[in-house]
mmCIF file of C-alpha atoms in Angstrom:
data_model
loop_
_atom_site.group_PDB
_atom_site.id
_atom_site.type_symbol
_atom_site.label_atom_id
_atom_site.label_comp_id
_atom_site.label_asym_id
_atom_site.label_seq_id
_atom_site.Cartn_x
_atom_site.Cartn_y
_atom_site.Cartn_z
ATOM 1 C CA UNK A 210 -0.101 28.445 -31.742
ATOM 2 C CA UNK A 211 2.968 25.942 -32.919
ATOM 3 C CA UNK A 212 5.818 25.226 -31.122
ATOM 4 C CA UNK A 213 8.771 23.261 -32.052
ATOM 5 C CA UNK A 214 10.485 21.362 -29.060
ATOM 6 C CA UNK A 215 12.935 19.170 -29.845
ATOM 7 C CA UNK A 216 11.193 16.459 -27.468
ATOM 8 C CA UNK A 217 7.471 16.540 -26.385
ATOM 9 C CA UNK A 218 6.406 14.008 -23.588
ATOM 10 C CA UNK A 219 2.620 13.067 -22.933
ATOM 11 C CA UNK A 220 2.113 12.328 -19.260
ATOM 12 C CA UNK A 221 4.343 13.700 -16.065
ATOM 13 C CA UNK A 222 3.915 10.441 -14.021
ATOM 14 C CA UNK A 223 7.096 8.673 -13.026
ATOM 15 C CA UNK A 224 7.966 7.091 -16.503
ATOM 16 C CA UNK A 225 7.163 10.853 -18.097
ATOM 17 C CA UNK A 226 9.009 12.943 -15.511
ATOM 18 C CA UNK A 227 12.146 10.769 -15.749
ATOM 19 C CA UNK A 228 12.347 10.648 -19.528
ATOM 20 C CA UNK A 229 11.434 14.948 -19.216
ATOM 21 C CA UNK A 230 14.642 15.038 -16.809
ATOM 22 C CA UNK A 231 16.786 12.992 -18.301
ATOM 23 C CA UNK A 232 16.441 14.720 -21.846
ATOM 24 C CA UNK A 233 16.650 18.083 -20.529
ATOM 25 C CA UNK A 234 19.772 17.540 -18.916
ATOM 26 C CA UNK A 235 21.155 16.309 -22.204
ATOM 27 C CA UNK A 236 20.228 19.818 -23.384
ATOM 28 C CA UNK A 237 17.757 19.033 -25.180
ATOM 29 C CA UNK A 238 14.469 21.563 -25.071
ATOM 30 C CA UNK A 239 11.607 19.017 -23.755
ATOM 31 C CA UNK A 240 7.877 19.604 -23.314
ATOM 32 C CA UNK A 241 5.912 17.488 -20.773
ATOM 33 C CA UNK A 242 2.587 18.382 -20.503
ATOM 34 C CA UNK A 243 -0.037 15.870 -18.102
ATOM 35 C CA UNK A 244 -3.435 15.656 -18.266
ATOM 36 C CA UNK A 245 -4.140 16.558 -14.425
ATOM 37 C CA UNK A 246 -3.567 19.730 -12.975
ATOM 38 C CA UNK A 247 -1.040 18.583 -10.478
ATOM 39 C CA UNK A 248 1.041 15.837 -10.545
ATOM 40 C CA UNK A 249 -0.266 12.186 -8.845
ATOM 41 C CA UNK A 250 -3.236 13.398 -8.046
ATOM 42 C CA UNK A 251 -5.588 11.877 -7.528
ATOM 43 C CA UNK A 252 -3.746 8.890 -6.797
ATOM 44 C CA UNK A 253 -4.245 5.298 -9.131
ATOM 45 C CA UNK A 254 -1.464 3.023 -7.241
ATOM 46 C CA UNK A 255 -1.114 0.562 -3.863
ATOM 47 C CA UNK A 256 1.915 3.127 -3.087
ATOM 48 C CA UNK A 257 4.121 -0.087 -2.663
ATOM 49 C CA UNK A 258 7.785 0.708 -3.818
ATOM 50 C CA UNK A 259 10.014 -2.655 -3.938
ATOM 51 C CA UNK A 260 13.802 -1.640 -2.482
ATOM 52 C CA UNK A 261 15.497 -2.504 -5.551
ATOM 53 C CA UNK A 262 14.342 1.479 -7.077
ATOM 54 C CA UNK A 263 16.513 3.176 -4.237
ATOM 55 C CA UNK A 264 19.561 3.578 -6.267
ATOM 56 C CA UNK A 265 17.531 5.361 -9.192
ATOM 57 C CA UNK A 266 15.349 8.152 -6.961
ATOM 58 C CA UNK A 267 16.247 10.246 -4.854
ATOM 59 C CA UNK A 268 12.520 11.049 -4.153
ATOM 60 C CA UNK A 269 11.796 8.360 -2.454
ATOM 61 C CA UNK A 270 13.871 9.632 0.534
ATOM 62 C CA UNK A 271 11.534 12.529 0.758
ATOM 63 C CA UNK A 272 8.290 11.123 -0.041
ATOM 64 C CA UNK A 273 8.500 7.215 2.416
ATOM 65 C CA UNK A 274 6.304 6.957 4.959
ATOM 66 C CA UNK A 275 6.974 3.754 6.073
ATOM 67 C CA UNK A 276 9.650 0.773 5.326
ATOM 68 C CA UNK A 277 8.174 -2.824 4.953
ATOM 69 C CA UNK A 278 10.026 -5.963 5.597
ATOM 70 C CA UNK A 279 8.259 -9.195 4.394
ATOM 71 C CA UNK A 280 5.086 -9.995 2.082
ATOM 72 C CA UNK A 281 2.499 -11.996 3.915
ATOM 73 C CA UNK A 282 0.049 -13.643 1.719
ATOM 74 C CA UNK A 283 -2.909 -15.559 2.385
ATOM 75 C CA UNK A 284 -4.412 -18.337 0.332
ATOM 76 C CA UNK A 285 -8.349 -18.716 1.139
ATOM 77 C CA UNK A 286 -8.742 -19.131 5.078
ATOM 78 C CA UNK A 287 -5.746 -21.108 5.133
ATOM 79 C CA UNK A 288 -2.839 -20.042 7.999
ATOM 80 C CA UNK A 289 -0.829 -17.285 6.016
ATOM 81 C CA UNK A 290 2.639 -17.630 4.767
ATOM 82 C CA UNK A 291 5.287 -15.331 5.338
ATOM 83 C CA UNK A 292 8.008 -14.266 2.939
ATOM 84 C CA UNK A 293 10.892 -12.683 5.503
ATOM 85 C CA UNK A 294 12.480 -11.099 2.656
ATOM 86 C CA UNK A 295 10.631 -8.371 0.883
ATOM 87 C CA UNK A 296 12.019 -5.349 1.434
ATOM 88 C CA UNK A 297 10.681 -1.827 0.237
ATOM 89 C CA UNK A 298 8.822 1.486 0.990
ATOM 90 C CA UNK A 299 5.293 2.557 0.896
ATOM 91 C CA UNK A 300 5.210 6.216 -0.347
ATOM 92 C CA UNK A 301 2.798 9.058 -0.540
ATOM 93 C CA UNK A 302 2.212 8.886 -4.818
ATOM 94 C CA UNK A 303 0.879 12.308 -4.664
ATOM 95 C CA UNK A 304 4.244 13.722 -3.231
ATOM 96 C CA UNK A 305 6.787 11.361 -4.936
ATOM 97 C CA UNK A 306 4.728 12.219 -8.976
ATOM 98 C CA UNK A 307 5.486 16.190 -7.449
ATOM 99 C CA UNK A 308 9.006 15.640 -6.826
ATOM 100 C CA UNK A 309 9.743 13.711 -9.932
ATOM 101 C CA UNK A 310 8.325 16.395 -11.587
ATOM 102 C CA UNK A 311 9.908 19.146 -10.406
ATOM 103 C CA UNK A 312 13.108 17.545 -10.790
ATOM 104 C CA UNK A 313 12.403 17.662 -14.693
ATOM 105 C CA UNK A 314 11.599 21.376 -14.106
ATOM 106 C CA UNK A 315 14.844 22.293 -12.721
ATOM 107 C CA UNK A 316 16.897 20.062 -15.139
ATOM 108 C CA UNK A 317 15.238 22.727 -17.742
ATOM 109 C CA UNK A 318 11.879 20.482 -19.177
ATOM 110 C CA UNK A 319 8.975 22.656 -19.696
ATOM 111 C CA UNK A 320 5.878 21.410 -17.304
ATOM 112 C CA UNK A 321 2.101 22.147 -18.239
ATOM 113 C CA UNK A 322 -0.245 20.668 -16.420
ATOM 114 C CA UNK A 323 -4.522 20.400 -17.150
ATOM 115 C CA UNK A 324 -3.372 19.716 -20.803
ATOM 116 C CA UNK A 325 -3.938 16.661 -22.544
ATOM 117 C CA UNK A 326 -3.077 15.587 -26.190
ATOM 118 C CA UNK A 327 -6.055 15.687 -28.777
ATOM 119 C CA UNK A 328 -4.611 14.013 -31.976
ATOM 120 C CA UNK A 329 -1.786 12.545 -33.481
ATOM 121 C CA UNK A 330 -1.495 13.133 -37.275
ATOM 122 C CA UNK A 331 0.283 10.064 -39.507
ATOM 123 C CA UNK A 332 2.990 12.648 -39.744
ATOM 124 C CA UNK A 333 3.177 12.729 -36.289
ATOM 125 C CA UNK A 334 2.143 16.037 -35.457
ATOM 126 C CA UNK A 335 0.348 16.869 -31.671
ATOM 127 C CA UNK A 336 -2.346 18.800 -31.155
ATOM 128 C CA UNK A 337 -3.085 19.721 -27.849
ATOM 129 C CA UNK A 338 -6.818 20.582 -25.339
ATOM 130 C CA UNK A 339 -5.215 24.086 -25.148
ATOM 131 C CA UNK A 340 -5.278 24.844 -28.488
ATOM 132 C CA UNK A 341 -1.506 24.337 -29.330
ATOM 133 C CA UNK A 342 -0.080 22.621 -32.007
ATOM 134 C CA UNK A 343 3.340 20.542 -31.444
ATOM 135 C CA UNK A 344 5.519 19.425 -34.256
ATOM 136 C CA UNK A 345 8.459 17.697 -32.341
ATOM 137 C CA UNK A 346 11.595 15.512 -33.672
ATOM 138 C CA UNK A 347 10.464 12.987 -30.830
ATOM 139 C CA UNK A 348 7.273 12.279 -29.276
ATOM 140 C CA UNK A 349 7.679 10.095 -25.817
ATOM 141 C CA UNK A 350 4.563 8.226 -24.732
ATOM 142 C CA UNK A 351 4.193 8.224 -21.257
ATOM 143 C CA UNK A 352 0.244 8.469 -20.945
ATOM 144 C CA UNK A 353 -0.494 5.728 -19.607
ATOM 145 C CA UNK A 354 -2.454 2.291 -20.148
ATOM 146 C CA UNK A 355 -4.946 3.582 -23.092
ATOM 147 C CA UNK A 356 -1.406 5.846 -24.213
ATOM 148 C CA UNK A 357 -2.597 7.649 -27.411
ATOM 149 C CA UNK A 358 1.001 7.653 -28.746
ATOM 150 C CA UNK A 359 0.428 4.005 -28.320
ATOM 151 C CA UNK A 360 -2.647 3.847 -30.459
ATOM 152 C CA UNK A 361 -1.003 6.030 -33.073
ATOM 153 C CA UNK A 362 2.322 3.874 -33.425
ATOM 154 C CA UNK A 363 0.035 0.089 -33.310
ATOM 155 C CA UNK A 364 1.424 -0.440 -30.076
ATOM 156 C CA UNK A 365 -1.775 -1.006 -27.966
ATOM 157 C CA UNK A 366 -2.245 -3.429 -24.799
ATOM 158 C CA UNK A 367 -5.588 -4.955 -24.815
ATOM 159 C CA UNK A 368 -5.571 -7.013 -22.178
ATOM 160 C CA UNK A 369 -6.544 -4.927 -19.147
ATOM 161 C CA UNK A 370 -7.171 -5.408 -15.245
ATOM 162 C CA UNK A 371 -9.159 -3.321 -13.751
ATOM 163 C CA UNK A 372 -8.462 -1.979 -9.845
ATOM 164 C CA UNK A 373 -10.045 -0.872 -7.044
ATOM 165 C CA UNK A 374 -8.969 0.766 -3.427
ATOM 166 C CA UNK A 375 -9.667 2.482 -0.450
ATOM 167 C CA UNK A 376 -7.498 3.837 2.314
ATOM 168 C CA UNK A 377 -8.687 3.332 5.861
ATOM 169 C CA UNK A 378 -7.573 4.164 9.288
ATOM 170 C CA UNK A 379 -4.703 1.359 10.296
ATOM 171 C CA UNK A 380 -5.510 0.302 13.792
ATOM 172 C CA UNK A 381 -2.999 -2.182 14.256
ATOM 173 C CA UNK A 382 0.078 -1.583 12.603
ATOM 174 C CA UNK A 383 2.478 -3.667 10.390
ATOM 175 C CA UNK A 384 4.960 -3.896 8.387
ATOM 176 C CA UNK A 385 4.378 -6.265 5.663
ATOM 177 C CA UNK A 386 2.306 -6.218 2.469
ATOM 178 C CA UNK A 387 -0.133 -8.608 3.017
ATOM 179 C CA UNK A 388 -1.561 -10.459 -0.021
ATOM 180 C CA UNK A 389 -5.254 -12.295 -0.412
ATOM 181 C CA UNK A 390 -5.555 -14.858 -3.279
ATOM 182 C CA UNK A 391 -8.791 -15.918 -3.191
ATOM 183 C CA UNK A 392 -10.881 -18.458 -5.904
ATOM 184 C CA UNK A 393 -13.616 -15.318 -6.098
ATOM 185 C CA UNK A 394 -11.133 -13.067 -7.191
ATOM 186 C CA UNK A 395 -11.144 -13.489 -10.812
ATOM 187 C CA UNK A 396 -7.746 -13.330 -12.196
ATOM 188 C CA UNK A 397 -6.301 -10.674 -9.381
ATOM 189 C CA UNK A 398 -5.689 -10.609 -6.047
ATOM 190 C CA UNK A 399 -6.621 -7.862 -2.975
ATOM 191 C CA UNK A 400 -3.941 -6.673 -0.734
ATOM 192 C CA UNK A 401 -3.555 -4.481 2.217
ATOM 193 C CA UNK A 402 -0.512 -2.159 2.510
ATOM 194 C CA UNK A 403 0.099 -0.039 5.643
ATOM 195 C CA UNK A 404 0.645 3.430 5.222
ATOM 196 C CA UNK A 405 1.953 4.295 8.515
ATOM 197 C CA UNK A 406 -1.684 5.725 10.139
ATOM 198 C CA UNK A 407 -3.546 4.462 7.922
ATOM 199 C CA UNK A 408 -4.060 1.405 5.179
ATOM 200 C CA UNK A 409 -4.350 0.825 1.552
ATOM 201 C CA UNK A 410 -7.103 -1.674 0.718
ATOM 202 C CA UNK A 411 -8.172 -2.969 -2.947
ATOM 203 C CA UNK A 412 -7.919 -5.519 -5.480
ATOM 204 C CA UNK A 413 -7.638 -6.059 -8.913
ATOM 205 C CA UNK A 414 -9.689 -8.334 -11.139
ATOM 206 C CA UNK A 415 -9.974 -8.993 -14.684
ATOM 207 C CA UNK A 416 -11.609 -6.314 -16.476
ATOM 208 C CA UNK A 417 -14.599 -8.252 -17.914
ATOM 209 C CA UNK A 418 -15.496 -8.646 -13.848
ATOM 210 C CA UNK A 419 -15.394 -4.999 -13.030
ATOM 211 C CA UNK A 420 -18.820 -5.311 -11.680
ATOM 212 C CA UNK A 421 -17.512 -7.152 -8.995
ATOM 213 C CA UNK A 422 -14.706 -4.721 -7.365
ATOM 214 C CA UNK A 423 -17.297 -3.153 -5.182
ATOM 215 C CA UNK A 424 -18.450 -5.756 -3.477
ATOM 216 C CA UNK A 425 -15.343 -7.639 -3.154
ATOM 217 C CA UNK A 426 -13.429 -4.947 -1.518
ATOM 218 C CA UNK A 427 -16.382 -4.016 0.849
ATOM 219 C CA UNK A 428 -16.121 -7.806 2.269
ATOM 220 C CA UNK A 429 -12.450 -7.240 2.223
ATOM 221 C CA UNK A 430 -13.120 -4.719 4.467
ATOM 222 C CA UNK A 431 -15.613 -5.938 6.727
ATOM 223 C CA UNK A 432 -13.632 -8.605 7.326
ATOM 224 C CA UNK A 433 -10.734 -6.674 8.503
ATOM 225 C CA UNK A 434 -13.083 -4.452 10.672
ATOM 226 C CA UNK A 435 -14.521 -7.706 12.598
ATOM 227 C CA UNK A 436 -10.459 -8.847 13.163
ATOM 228 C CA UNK A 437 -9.761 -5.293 14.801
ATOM 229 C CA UNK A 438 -6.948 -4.292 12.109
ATOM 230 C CA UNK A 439 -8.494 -1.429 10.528
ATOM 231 C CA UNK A 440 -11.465 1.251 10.846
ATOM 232 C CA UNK A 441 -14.443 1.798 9.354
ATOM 233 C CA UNK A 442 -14.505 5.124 8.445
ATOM 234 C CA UNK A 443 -13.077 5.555 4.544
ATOM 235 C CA UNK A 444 -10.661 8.124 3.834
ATOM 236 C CA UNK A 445 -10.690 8.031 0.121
ATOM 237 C CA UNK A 446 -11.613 5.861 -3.034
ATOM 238 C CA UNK A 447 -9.211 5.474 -6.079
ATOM 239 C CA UNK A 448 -8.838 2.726 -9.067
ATOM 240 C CA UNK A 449 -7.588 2.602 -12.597
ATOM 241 C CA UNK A 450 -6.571 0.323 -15.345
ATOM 242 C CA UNK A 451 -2.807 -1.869 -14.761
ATOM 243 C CA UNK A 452 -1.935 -2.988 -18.784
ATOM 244 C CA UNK A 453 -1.521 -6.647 -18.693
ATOM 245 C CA UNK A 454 -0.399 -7.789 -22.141
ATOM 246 C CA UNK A 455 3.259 -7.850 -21.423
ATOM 247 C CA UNK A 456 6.111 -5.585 -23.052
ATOM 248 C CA UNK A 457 5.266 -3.395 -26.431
ATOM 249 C CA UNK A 458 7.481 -2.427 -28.982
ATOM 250 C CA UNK A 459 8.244 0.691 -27.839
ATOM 251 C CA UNK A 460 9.157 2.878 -30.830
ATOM 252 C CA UNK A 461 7.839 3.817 -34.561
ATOM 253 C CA UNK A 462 8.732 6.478 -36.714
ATOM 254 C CA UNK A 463 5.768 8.917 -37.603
ATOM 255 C CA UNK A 464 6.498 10.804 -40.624
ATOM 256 C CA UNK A 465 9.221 13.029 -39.567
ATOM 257 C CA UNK A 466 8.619 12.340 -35.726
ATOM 258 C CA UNK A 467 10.836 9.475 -34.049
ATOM 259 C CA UNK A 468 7.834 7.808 -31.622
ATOM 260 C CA UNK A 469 8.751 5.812 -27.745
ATOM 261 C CA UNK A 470 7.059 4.408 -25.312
ATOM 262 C CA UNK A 471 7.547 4.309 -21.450
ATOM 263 C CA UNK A 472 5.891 2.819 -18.759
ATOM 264 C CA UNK A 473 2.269 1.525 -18.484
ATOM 265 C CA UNK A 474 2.175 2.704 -22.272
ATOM 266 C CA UNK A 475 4.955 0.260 -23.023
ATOM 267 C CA UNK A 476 3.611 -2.506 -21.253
ATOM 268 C CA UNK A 477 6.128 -2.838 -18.614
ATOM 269 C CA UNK A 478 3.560 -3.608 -15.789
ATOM 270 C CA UNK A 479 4.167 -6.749 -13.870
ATOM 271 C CA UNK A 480 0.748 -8.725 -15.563
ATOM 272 C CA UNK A 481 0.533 -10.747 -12.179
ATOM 273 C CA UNK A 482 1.442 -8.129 -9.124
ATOM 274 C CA UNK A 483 0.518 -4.971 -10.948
ATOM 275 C CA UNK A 484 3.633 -3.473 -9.874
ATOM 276 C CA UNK A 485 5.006 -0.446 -12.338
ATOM 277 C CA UNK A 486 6.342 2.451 -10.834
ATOM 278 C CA UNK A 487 10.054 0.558 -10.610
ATOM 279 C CA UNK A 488 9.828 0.065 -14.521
ATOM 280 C CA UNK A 489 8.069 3.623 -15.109
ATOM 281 C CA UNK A 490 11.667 5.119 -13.394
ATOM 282 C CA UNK A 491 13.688 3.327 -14.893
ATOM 283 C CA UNK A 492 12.111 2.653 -18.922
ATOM 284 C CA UNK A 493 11.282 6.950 -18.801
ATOM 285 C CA UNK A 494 15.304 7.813 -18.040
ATOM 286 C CA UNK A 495 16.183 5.414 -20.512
ATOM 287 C CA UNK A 496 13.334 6.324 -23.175
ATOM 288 C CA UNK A 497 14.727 10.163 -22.606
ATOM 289 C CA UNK A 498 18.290 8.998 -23.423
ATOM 290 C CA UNK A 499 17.355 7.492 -26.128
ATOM 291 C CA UNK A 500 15.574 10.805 -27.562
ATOM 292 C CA UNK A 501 18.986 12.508 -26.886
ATOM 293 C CA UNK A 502 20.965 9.786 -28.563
ATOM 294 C CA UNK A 503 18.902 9.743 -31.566
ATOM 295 C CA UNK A 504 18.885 13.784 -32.246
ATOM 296 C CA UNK A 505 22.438 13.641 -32.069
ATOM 297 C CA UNK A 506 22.319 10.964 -34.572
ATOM 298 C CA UNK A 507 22.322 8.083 -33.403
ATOM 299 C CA UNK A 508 19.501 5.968 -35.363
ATOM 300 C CA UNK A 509 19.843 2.691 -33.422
ATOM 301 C CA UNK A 510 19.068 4.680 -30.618
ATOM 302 C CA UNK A 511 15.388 3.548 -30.856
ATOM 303 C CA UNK A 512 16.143 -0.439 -31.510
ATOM 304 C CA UNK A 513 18.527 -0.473 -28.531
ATOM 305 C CA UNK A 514 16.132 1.308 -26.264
ATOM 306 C CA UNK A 515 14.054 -1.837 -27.058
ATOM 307 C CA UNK A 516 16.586 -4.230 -26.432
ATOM 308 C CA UNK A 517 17.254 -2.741 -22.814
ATOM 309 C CA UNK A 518 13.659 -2.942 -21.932
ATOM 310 C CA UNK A 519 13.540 -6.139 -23.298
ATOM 311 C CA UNK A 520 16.889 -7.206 -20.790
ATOM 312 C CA UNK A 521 15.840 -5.724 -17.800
ATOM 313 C CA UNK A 522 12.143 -6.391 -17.960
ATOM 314 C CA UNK A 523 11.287 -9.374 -20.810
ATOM 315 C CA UNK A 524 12.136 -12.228 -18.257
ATOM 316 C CA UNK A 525 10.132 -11.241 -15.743
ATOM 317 C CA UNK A 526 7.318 -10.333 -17.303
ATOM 318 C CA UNK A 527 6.887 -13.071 -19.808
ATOM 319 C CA UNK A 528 6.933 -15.196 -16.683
ATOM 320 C CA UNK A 529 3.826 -13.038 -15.866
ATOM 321 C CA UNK A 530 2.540 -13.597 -18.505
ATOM 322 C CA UNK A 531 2.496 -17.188 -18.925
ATOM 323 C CA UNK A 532 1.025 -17.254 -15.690
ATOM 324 C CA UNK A 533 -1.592 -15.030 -16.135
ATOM 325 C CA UNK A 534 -2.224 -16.519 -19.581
ATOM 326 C CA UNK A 535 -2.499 -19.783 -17.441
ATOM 327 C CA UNK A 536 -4.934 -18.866 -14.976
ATOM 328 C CA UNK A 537 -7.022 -17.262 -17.543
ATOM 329 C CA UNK A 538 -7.702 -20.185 -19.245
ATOM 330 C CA UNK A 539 -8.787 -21.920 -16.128
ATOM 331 C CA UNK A 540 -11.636 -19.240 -16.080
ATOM 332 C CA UNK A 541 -12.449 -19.178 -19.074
ATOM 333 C CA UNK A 542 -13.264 -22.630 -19.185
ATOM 334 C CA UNK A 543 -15.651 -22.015 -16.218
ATOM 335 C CA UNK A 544 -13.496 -23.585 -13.296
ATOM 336 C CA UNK A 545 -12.240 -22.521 -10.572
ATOM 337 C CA UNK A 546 -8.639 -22.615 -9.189
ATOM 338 C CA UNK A 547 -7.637 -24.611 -6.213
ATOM 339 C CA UNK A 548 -5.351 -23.044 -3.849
ATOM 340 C CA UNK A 549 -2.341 -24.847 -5.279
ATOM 341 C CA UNK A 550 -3.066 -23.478 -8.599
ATOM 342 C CA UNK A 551 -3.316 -20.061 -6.793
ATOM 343 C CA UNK A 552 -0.212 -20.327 -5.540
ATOM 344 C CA UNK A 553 1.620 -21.598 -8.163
ATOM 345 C CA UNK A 554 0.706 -18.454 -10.103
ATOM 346 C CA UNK A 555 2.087 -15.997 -7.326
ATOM 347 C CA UNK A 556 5.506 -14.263 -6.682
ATOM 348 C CA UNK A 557 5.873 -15.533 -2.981
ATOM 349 C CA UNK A 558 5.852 -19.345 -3.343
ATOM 350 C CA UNK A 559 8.802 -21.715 -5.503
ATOM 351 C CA UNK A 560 6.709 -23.178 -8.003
ATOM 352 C CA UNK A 561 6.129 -19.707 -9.720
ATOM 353 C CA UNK A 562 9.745 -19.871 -10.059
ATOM 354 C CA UNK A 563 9.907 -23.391 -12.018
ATOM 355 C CA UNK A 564 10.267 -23.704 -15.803
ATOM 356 C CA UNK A 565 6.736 -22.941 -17.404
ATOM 357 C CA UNK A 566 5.356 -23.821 -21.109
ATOM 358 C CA UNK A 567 2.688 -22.082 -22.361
ATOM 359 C CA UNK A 568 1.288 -22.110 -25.512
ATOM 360 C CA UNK A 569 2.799 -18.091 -26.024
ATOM 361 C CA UNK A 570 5.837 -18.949 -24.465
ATOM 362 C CA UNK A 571 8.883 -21.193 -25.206
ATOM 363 C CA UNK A 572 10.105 -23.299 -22.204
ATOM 364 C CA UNK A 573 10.942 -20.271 -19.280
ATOM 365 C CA UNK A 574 13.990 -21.586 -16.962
ATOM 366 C CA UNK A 575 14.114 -21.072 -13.603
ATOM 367 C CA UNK A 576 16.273 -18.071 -12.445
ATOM 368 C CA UNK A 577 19.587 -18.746 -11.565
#
């Protein structure tokens, strides 16, 4: 069976619902089809939301289950420092991926779900697990870390960190999101985020130390146990891979099919705190706008969807970067970082605000 949509979008996750929404309601006929059978499930996130996202979902009114105030992190067993200022939401995912989906329903988007993409032909052609085959004027990536769009288009992040969490019952409750940065943490950091009743525990490592998530998060955990903050009974496991490479290009032309890229496909997760779902919103609306604008004929459509992700997320993420690049090549030359060094490469404290050099980046100012 072919069909002919004027848009298809792989992946219904925030970046792939918004761009499905945002298209349809240009009146455009969109296809969004996502791997899983329903949408954010099962959940692959810490469920943090920084405030900053309010103005662009509505969902989030629906789907908080508890405000936060301040980010406390720890460095080793030193006393912890607390950042007053750090305002946001902790959501239920599961809920949140629903409603952004459902939005793109009722703005007109066709939603399949338990379908993923097969291939993508040089001409830019889809064909898809169900047996359909999809020849669409554009073809938005929003699958995701290992996006196949992104493999098709030479747009592929190779550096990878690999994640790891469990939700426990919260017995004494708090509103912060507490950070760990430990030297036996290679590359990542753990964190605990409350979730009203409950607690989101992991931590995310470089993906060549995998092997050590397990253990890691199990003395995470026992450690919290013996200070009377959380259970020991485990509600649920999750993980995934966080892209941490740093912004894509986000756009090639496939034979007759214009190509984007949104979200953890694009690169557009923070390489140091992991955070995404703020740049999925926001990079999917614009990456369906820019589908709209370039089938009504607007071929810079494309190059100027780049240069707004490049605006709105390029300083802050080649800051990441340059960090991460940093601290990687501490590691790699077998040492291991002292708790300044820690702290200098993490989003709480003023020196991972100075100017940095790196050998990828030129000289990065200090924001104003």
């Amino acid at each position: 069976m072919t069909q002919n949509p004027d848009i298809l979008v792989l992946g219904l996750g925030p970046a792939g619902a918004s761009a499905a929404r945002a298209a349809a309601l240009a009146g455009y006929s969109v296809l969004a089809v996502e791997r899983k059978t329903e949408p954010g499930t099962p959940v692959q996130c810490a469920e943090f939301v920084p405030a900053m996202i309010g103005a662009e979902v509505s969902a989030l009114v629906d789907t908080t289950i508890q405000s936060i105030s301040s980010m406390v992190t720890q460095v080793e067993q030193e006393p912890a420092d607390i950042t007053p200022n750090f305002p946001g939401r902790m959501i239920d995912r599961a809920r949140f991926d629903h409603q952004l989906a459902n939005d793109a329903a009722a703005a007109g988007a066709q939603t399949r779900y338990g379908i993923n993409a097969r291939d993508i032909s040089t001409g830019g052609d889809i064909d898809l697990s169900d047996g359909s085959h999809i020849s669409a004027k554009v073809l938005i990536g929003a699958d995701g870390p290992h996006s196949l769009v992104g493999m098709a288009i030479g747009s592929t992040n190779d550096e990878i960190l690999e994640t790891r969490q469990i939700n426990v019952p919260l017995l004494q409750p708090f509103d912060s999101t507490d950070i760990f940065l430990k030297q036996d943490i290679p590359g990542g950091y753990a964190w605990a985020f409350p979730k009203g009743g409950t607690v989101n525990l992991g931590l995310g490592v470089e993906a060549s130390a995998k092997d050590q998530l397990k253990p890691l998060l199990e003395d995470l955990h026992r450690q919290l146990v013996a200070e009377g903050r959380v259970g020991a009974q485990i509600n649920s496991y999750t993980g995934g891979a966080i892209p941490a490479g740093g912004l894509l290009k986000p756009y090639r032309v496939l034979g007759g099919t214009m190509c984007l890229l949104a979200g953890d496909a694009a690169g557009l997760t923070n390489p140091i705190t992991g955070a995404g779902i703020n740049s999925a919103v926001i990079s999917g609306k614009l990456a369906g706008e820019a589908a709209a604008q370039y089938l009504a004929g607007d071929m810079q459509a494309a190059e100027n969807y780049q240069e707004d992700l490049t605006d709105l997320f390029g300083p802050s993420l080649t800051r990441a970067l340059a960090h991460r690049t940093r601290m990687a090549h501490i590691l790699q030359n077998h040492k291991t970082p002292d708790p300044e060094q820690l702290r200098s490469g993490w989003i709480a404290y003023s020196t991972y605000w100075e100017p940095i050099i790196s050998a990828q980046t030129e000289e990065i100012p200090c924001p104003a």
